Short mmCIF file of C-alpha atoms in Angstrom, two decimals:
data_model
loop_
_atom_site.label_atom_id
_atom_site.label_comp_id
_atom_site.label_asym_id
_atom_site.label_seq_id
_atom_site.Cartn_x
_atom_site.Cartn_y
_atom_site.Cartn_z
CA UNK A 1 0.26 45.64 28.44
CA UNK A 2 3.25 45.26 30.72
CA UNK A 3 4.11 41.77 29.47
CA UNK A 4 3.51 42.80 25.87
CA UNK A 5 6.00 45.66 26.15
CA UNK A 6 8.55 43.43 27.88
CA UNK A 7 8.29 40.79 25.17
CA UNK A 8 8.36 43.43 22.41
CA UNK A 9 11.57 44.81 23.91
CA UNK A 10 13.20 41.39 23.94
CA UNK A 11 12.03 40.51 20.44
CA UNK A 12 13.39 43.73 18.95
CA UNK A 13 16.84 42.95 20.34
CA UNK A 14 16.71 39.31 19.22
CA UNK A 15 15.54 40.22 15.70
CA UNK A 16 18.57 42.43 15.03
CA UNK A 17 20.65 41.02 12.20
CA UNK A 18 24.00 41.19 14.01
CA UNK A 19 25.50 41.98 17.40
CA UNK A 20 26.37 45.59 16.52
CA UNK A 21 22.79 46.37 15.51
CA UNK A 22 21.45 44.56 18.58
CA UNK A 23 23.74 46.68 20.78
CA UNK A 24 22.37 49.83 19.15
CA UNK A 25 18.81 48.61 19.76
CA UNK A 26 19.66 47.98 23.42
CA UNK A 27 21.19 51.44 23.74
CA UNK A 28 18.10 53.02 22.18
CA UNK A 29 15.76 51.08 24.45
CA UNK A 30 17.73 52.16 27.51
CA UNK A 31 17.42 55.77 26.37
CA UNK A 32 13.68 55.31 25.87
CA UNK A 33 13.38 53.84 29.37
CA UNK A 34 15.26 56.81 30.79
CA UNK A 35 12.90 59.20 29.01
CA UNK A 36 9.96 57.27 30.41
CA UNK A 37 11.39 57.75 33.90
CA UNK A 38 11.92 61.46 33.26
CA UNK A 39 8.30 61.85 32.19
CA UNK A 40 6.99 59.80 35.13
CA UNK A 41 6.00 56.76 33.09
CA UNK A 42 7.41 54.24 35.53
CA UNK A 43 5.38 51.29 34.25
CA UNK A 44 6.81 51.48 30.74
CA UNK A 45 10.33 52.10 32.03
CA UNK A 46 10.15 49.02 34.19
CA UNK A 47 8.66 46.93 31.38
CA UNK A 48 11.55 47.90 29.09
CA UNK A 49 14.12 47.20 31.81
CA UNK A 50 12.62 43.80 32.54
CA UNK A 51 12.40 43.04 28.82
CA UNK A 52 16.13 43.64 28.55
CA UNK A 53 16.63 41.28 31.46
CA UNK A 54 14.68 38.37 29.92
CA UNK A 55 16.80 35.29 29.32
CA UNK A 56 16.96 35.51 25.49
CA UNK A 57 18.45 39.02 25.77
CA UNK A 58 20.49 38.68 28.95
CA UNK A 59 22.48 35.74 27.58
CA UNK A 60 23.72 37.73 24.54
CA UNK A 61 27.14 38.37 26.06
CA UNK A 62 28.81 39.55 22.84
CA UNK A 63 25.98 42.00 22.26
CA UNK A 64 26.15 43.39 25.80
CA UNK A 65 29.94 43.80 25.48
CA UNK A 66 29.35 46.06 22.43
CA UNK A 67 26.64 48.04 24.16
CA UNK A 68 27.52 51.74 24.31
CA UNK A 69 25.44 52.96 27.23
CA UNK A 70 26.88 53.26 30.72
CA UNK A 71 23.79 51.46 31.99
CA UNK A 72 24.64 48.02 30.57
CA UNK A 73 23.19 45.11 32.50
#
């Protein structure tokens, strides 16, 4: 399940139609990960965080520059 959630996270970002939408997806996923931490669901929070750090997502420099959250990677 961990790998599935990580890959789902990355695919949702990569499937966004443009960089602005991808940045919003990243922001939403970060908020979801923070809620997982708040509720004690550390496994899902870590899977989301690592999914955002996978190479296909991490190399999207224009997308990360548009990302609104203060927790940008």
